[in-house]
CSV table of C-alpha atoms in Angstrom, one decimal:
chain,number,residue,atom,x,y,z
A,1,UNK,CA,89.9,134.6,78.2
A,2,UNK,CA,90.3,138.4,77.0
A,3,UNK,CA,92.0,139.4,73.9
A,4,UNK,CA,94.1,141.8,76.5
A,5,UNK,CA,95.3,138.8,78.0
A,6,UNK,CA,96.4,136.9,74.6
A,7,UNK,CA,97.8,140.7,73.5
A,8,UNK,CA,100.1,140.5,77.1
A,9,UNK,CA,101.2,137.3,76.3
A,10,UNK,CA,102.3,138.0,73.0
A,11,UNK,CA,104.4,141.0,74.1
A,12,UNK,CA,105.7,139.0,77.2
A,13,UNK,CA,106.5,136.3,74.1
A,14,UNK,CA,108.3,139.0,71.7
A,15,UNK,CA,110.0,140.3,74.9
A,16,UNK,CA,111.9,137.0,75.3
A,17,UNK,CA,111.8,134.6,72.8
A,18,UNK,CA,113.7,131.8,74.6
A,19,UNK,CA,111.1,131.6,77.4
A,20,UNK,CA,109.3,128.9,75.9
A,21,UNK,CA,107.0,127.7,79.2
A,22,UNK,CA,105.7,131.3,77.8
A,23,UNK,CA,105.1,130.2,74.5
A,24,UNK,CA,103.7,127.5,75.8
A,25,UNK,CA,101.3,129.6,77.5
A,26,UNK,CA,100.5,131.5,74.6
A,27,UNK,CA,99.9,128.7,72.6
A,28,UNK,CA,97.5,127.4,74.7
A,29,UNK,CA,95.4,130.6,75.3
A,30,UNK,CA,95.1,131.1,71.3
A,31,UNK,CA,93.9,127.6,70.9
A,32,UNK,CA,91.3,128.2,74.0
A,33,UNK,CA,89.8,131.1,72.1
A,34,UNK,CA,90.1,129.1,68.5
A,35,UNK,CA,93.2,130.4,66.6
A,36,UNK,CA,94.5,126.8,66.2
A,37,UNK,CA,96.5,127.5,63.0
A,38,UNK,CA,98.9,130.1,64.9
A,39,UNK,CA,98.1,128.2,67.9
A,40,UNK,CA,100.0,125.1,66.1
A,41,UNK,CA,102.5,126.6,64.6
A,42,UNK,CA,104.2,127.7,67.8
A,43,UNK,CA,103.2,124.6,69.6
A,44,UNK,CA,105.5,122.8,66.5
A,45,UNK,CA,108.3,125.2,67.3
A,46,UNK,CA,108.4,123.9,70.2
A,47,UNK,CA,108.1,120.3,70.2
A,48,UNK,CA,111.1,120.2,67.6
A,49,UNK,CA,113.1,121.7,70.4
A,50,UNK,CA,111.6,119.2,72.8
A,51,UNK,CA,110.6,116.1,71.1
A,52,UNK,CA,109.3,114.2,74.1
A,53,UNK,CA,107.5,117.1,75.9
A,54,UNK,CA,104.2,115.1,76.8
A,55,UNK,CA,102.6,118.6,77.6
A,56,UNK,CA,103.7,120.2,74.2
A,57,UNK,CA,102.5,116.6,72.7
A,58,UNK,CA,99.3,116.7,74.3
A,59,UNK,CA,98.6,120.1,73.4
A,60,UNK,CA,98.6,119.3,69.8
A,61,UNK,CA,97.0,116.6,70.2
A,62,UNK,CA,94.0,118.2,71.4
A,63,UNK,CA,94.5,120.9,68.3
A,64,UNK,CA,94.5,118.2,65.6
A,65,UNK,CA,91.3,117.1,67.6
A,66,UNK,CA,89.8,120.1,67.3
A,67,UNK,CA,91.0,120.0,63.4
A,68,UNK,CA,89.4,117.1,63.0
A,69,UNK,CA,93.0,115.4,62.1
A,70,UNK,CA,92.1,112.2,64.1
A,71,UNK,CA,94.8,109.5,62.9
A,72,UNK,CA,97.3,112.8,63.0
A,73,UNK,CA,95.8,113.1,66.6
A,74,UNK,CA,95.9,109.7,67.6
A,75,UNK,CA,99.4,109.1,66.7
A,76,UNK,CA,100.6,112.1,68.8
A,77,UNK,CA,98.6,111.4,71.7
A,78,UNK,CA,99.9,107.6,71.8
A,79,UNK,CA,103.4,109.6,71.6
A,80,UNK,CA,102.5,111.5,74.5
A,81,UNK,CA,101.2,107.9,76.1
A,82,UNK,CA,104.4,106.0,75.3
A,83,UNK,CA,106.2,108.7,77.3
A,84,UNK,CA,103.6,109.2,80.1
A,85,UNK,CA,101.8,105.7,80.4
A,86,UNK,CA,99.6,107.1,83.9
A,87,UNK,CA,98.8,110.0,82.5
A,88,UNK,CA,95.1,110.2,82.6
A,89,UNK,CA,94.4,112.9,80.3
A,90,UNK,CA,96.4,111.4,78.0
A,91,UNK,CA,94.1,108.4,78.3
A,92,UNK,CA,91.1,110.3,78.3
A,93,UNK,CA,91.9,112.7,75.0
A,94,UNK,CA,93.3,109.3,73.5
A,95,UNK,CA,90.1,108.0,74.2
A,96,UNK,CA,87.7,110.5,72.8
A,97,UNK,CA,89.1,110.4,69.8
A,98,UNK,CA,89.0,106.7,69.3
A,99,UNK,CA,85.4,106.6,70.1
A,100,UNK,CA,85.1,109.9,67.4
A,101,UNK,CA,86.3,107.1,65.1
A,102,UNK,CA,84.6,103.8,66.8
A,103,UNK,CA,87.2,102.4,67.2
A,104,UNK,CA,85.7,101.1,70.4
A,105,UNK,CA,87.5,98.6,72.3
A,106,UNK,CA,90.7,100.6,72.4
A,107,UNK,CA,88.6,103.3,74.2
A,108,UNK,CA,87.0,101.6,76.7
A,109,UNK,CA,90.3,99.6,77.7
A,110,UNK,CA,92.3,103.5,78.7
A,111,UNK,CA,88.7,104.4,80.2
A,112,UNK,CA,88.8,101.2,82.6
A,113,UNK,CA,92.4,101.4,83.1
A,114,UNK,CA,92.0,105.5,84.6
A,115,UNK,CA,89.0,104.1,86.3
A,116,UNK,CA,91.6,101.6,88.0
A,117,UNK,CA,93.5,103.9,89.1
A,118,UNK,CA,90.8,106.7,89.3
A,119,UNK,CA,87.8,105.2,90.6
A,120,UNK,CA,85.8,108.5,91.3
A,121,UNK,CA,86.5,109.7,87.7
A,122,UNK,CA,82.9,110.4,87.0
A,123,UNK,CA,83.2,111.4,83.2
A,124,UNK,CA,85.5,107.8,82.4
A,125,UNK,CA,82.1,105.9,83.8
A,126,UNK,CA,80.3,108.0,81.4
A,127,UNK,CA,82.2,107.8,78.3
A,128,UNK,CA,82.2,103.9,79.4
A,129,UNK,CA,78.1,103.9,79.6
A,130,UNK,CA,78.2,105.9,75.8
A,131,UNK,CA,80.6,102.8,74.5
A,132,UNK,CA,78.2,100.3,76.0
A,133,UNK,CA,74.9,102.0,74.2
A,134,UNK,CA,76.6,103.0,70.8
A,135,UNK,CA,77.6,98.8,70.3
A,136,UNK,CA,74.1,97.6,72.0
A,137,UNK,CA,75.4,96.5,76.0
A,138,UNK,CA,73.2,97.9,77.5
A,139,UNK,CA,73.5,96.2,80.7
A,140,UNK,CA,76.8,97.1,80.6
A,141,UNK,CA,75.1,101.0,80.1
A,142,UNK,CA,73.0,100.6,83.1
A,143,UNK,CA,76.2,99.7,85.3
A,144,UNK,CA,78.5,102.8,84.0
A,145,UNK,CA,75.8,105.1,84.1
A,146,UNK,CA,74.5,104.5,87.4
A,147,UNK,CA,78.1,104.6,88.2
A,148,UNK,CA,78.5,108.1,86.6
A,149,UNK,CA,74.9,109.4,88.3
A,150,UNK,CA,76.0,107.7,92.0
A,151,UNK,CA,79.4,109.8,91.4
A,152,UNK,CA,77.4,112.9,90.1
A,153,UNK,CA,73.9,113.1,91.0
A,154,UNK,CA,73.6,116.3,89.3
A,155,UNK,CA,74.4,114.9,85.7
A,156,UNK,CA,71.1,115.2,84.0
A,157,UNK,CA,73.0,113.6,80.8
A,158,UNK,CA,74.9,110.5,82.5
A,159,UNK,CA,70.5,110.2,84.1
A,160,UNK,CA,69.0,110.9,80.3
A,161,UNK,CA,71.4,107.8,78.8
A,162,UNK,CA,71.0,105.8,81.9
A,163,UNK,CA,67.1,105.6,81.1
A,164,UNK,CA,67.8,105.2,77.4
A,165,UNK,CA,69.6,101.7,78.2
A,166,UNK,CA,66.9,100.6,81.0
A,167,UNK,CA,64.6,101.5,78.0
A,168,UNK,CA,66.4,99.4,75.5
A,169,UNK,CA,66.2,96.4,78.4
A,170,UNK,CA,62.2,97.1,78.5
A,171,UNK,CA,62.5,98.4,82.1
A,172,UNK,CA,60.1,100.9,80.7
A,173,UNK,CA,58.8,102.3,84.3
A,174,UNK,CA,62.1,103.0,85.4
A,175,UNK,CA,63.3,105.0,82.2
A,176,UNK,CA,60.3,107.0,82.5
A,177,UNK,CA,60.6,108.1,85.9
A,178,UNK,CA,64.3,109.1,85.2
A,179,UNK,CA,63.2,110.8,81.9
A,180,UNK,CA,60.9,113.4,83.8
A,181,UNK,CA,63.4,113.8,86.7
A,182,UNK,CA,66.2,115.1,83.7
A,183,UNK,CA,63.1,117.4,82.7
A,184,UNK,CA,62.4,118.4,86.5
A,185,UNK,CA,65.9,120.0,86.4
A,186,UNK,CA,66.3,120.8,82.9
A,187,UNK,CA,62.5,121.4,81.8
A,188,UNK,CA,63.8,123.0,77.8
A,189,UNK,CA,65.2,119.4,77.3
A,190,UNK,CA,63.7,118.5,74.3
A,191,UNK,CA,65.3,115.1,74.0
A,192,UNK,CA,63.5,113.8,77.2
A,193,UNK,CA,60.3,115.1,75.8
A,194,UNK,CA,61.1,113.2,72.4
A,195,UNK,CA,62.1,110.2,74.4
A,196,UNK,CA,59.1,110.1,76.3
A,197,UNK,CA,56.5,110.9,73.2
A,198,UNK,CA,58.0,107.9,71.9
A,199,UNK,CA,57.1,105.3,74.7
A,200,UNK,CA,54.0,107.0,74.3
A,201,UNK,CA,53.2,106.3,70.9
A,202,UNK,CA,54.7,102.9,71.3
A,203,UNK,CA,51.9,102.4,74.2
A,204,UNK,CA,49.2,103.8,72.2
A,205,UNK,CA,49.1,106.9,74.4
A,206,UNK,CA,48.4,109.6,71.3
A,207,UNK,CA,47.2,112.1,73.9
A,208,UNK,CA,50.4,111.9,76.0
A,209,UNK,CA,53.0,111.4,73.2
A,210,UNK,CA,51.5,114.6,71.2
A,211,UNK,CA,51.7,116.2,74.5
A,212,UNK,CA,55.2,115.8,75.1
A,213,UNK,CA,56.0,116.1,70.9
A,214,UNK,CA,54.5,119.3,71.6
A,215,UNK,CA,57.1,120.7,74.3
A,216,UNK,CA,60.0,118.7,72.3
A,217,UNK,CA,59.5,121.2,69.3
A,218,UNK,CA,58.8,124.3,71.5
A,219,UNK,CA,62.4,123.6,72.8
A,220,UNK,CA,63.8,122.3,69.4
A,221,UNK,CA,61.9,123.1,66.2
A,222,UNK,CA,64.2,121.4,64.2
A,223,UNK,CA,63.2,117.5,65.4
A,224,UNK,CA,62.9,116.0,62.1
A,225,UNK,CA,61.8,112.7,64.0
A,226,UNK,CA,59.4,114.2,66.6
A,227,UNK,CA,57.6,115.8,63.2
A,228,UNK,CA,57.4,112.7,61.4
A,229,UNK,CA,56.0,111.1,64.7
A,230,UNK,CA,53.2,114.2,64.9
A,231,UNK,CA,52.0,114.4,61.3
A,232,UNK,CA,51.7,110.2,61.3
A,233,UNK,CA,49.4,110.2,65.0
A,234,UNK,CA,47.1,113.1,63.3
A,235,UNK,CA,46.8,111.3,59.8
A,236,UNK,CA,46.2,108.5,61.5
A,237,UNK,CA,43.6,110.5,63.0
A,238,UNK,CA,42.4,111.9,60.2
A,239,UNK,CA,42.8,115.3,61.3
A,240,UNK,CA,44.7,116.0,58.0
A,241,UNK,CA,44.1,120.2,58.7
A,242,UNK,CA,46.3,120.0,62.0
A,243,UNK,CA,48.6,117.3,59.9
A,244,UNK,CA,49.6,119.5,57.2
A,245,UNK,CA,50.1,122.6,59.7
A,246,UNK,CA,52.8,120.7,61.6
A,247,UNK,CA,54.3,119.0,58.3
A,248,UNK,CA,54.5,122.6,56.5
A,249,UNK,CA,56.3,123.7,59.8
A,250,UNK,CA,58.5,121.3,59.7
A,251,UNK,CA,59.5,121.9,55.8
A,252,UNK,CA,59.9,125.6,57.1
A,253,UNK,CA,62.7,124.3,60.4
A,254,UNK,CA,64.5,121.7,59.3
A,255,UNK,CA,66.6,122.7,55.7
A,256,UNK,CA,64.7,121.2,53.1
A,257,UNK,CA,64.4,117.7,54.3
A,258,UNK,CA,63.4,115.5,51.7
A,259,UNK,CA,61.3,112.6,53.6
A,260,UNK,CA,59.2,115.9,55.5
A,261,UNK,CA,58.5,116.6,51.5
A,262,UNK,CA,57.2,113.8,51.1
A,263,UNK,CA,55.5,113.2,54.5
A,264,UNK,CA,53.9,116.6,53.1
A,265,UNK,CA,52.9,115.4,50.1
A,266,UNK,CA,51.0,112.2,51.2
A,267,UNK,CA,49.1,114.7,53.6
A,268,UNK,CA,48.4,116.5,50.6
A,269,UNK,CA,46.7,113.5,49.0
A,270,UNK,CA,45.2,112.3,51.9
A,271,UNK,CA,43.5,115.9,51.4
A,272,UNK,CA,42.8,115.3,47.5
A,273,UNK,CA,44.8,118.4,47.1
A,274,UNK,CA,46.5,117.3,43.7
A,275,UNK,CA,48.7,120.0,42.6
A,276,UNK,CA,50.0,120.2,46.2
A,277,UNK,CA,51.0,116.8,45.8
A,278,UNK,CA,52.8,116.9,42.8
A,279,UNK,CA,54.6,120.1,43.8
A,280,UNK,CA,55.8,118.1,47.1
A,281,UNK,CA,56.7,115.1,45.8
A,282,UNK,CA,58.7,117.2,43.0
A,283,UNK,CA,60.5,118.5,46.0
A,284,UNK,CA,61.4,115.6,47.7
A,285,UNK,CA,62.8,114.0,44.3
A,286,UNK,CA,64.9,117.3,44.3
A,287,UNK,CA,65.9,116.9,47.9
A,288,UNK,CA,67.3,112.7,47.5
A,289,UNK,CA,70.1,113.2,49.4
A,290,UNK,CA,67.6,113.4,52.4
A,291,UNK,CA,65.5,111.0,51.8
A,292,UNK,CA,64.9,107.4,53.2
A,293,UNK,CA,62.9,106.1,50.1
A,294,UNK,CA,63.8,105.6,47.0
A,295,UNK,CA,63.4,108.2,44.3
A,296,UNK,CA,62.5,105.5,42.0
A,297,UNK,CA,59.8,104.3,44.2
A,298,UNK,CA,58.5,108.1,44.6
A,299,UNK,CA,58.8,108.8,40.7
A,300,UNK,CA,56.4,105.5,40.2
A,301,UNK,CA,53.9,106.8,43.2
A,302,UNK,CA,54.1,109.9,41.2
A,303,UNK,CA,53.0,108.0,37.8
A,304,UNK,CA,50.6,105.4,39.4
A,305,UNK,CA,48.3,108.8,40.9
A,306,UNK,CA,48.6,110.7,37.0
A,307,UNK,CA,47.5,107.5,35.1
């Protein structure tokens, strides 16, 4: 959308004032390229003039999304609902927003109610599978996902979640097959890389997992879990050198996280390189917010090695 179209619209707006499908339009477009603020403000206008507008309702509803406004969001967008009650992108909005605040069951009974009445709506089956792997159904996963990929065989995404629940179910084989078909068709997606270095290292496979740990950072340097995987396989290995390359790499990526500090600084003693220790774990204290151990336990490491 070009600012010479938003700049036509607002002349075409100023021009007559009491076209308000216009302003509509306007408001709209200036949400679409972000100005949400003005964007609102002349959606309100309107809706005070129109109260039960589901368009105008809807529209702000999707602005107080974007806002982040959710319980401002979801009481519009049942509005909207109340007035329109088959209006599937209603639903759908209403929805997303109750799965960006879990609440979970509410979702998932609009998304089977447009599937009712929309049974090819791929993206419903697919917010459905998300629902079933964020509360731990993962059968119920398998069945909307395979759903979603039968209705879209070229969603790599509704394919990449599908093997994550066959995974969860232990159907291993299967999730790895679909894992390098998403990378077939998307080979920069790091996730499927991460995804499969883990089955790896869970089977023992330290050749294959720091293989495909490997490509996951070339794609996405900042894996905080793919360099945590890395630097443990090559301790373990005793190739402390390589270890400490990958750890320092990952202080370097990923903003200052505080468990890659102390990753670092185990390396370091590993490597009886004291004062690089001390520094590190000194960092990680400073860095608590990101850490998964406690400081206390790192400030008593910290004393136990100076005695």
């Amino acid at each position: 959308m070009t600012s010479d179209y938003i700049k036509q619209l607002r002349e075409k707006v100023l021009a007559d004032r009491e076209n308000y499908s216009l302003l509509e339009e306007y408001a709209v477009a200036l949400s679409n390229i972000g100005e949400n603020e003005e964007a609102f403000k002349n959606l309100l206008f309107l809706v005070k003039k129109f109260p039960d507008n589901t368009n105008v309702l809807y529209n702000i509803g999707i602005i107080l999304e974007k806002l982040k406004y959710y319980d401002k969001a979801i009481a519009i967008y049942e509005k909207a609902l109340s007035l329109s009650p088959d209006d599937a992108d209603i639903m759908y909005n209403l929805a997303d927003v109750y799965i960006k605040t879990a609440d979970y069951d509410a979702a998932e009974k609009l998304l089977l109610k447009i599937t009712e009445s929309e049974p090819d709506d791929e993206n419903s089956y697919f917010r459905l599978g998300e629902i079933c792997n964020n509360t731990g159904r993962y059968e119920d996963a398998v069945k909307f996902f395979t759903k979603a990929s039968e209705l879209d065989n070229t969603d790599v995404f509704a394919k990449f979640n599908l093997a994550y629940a066959l995974k969860q179910l232990n159907d291993v084989k299967t999730a790895v097959r679909l894992y390098n078909e998403v990378i077939e068709s998307n080979p920069d997606y790091s996730w499927a890389y991460f995804n499969l270095a883990s089955i790896d290292y869970e089977q023992g496979n330290t050749e294959g997992a720091i293989d495909n740990l490997e490509k996951t950072l070339k794609y996405n340097p900042k894996d905080v879990e793919a360099y945590k995987i890395y630097t443990k396989i090559l301790t373990k290995n005793n190739d402390y050198k390589k270890a400490l390359s990958i750890a320092k790499s990952a202080v370097e990526n990923c903003d200052e996280e505080g468990d890659l500090y102390y990753i670092l600084a185990q390396i370091q003693r590993l490597n009886n390189s004291k004062e690089e220790y001390i520094k590190n774990m000194s960092e990680a204290l400073k860095h608590s917010n990101t850490l998964s151990i406690s400081p206390k336990v790192i400030k008593n490491e910290m004393d136990e090695f100076l005695k």
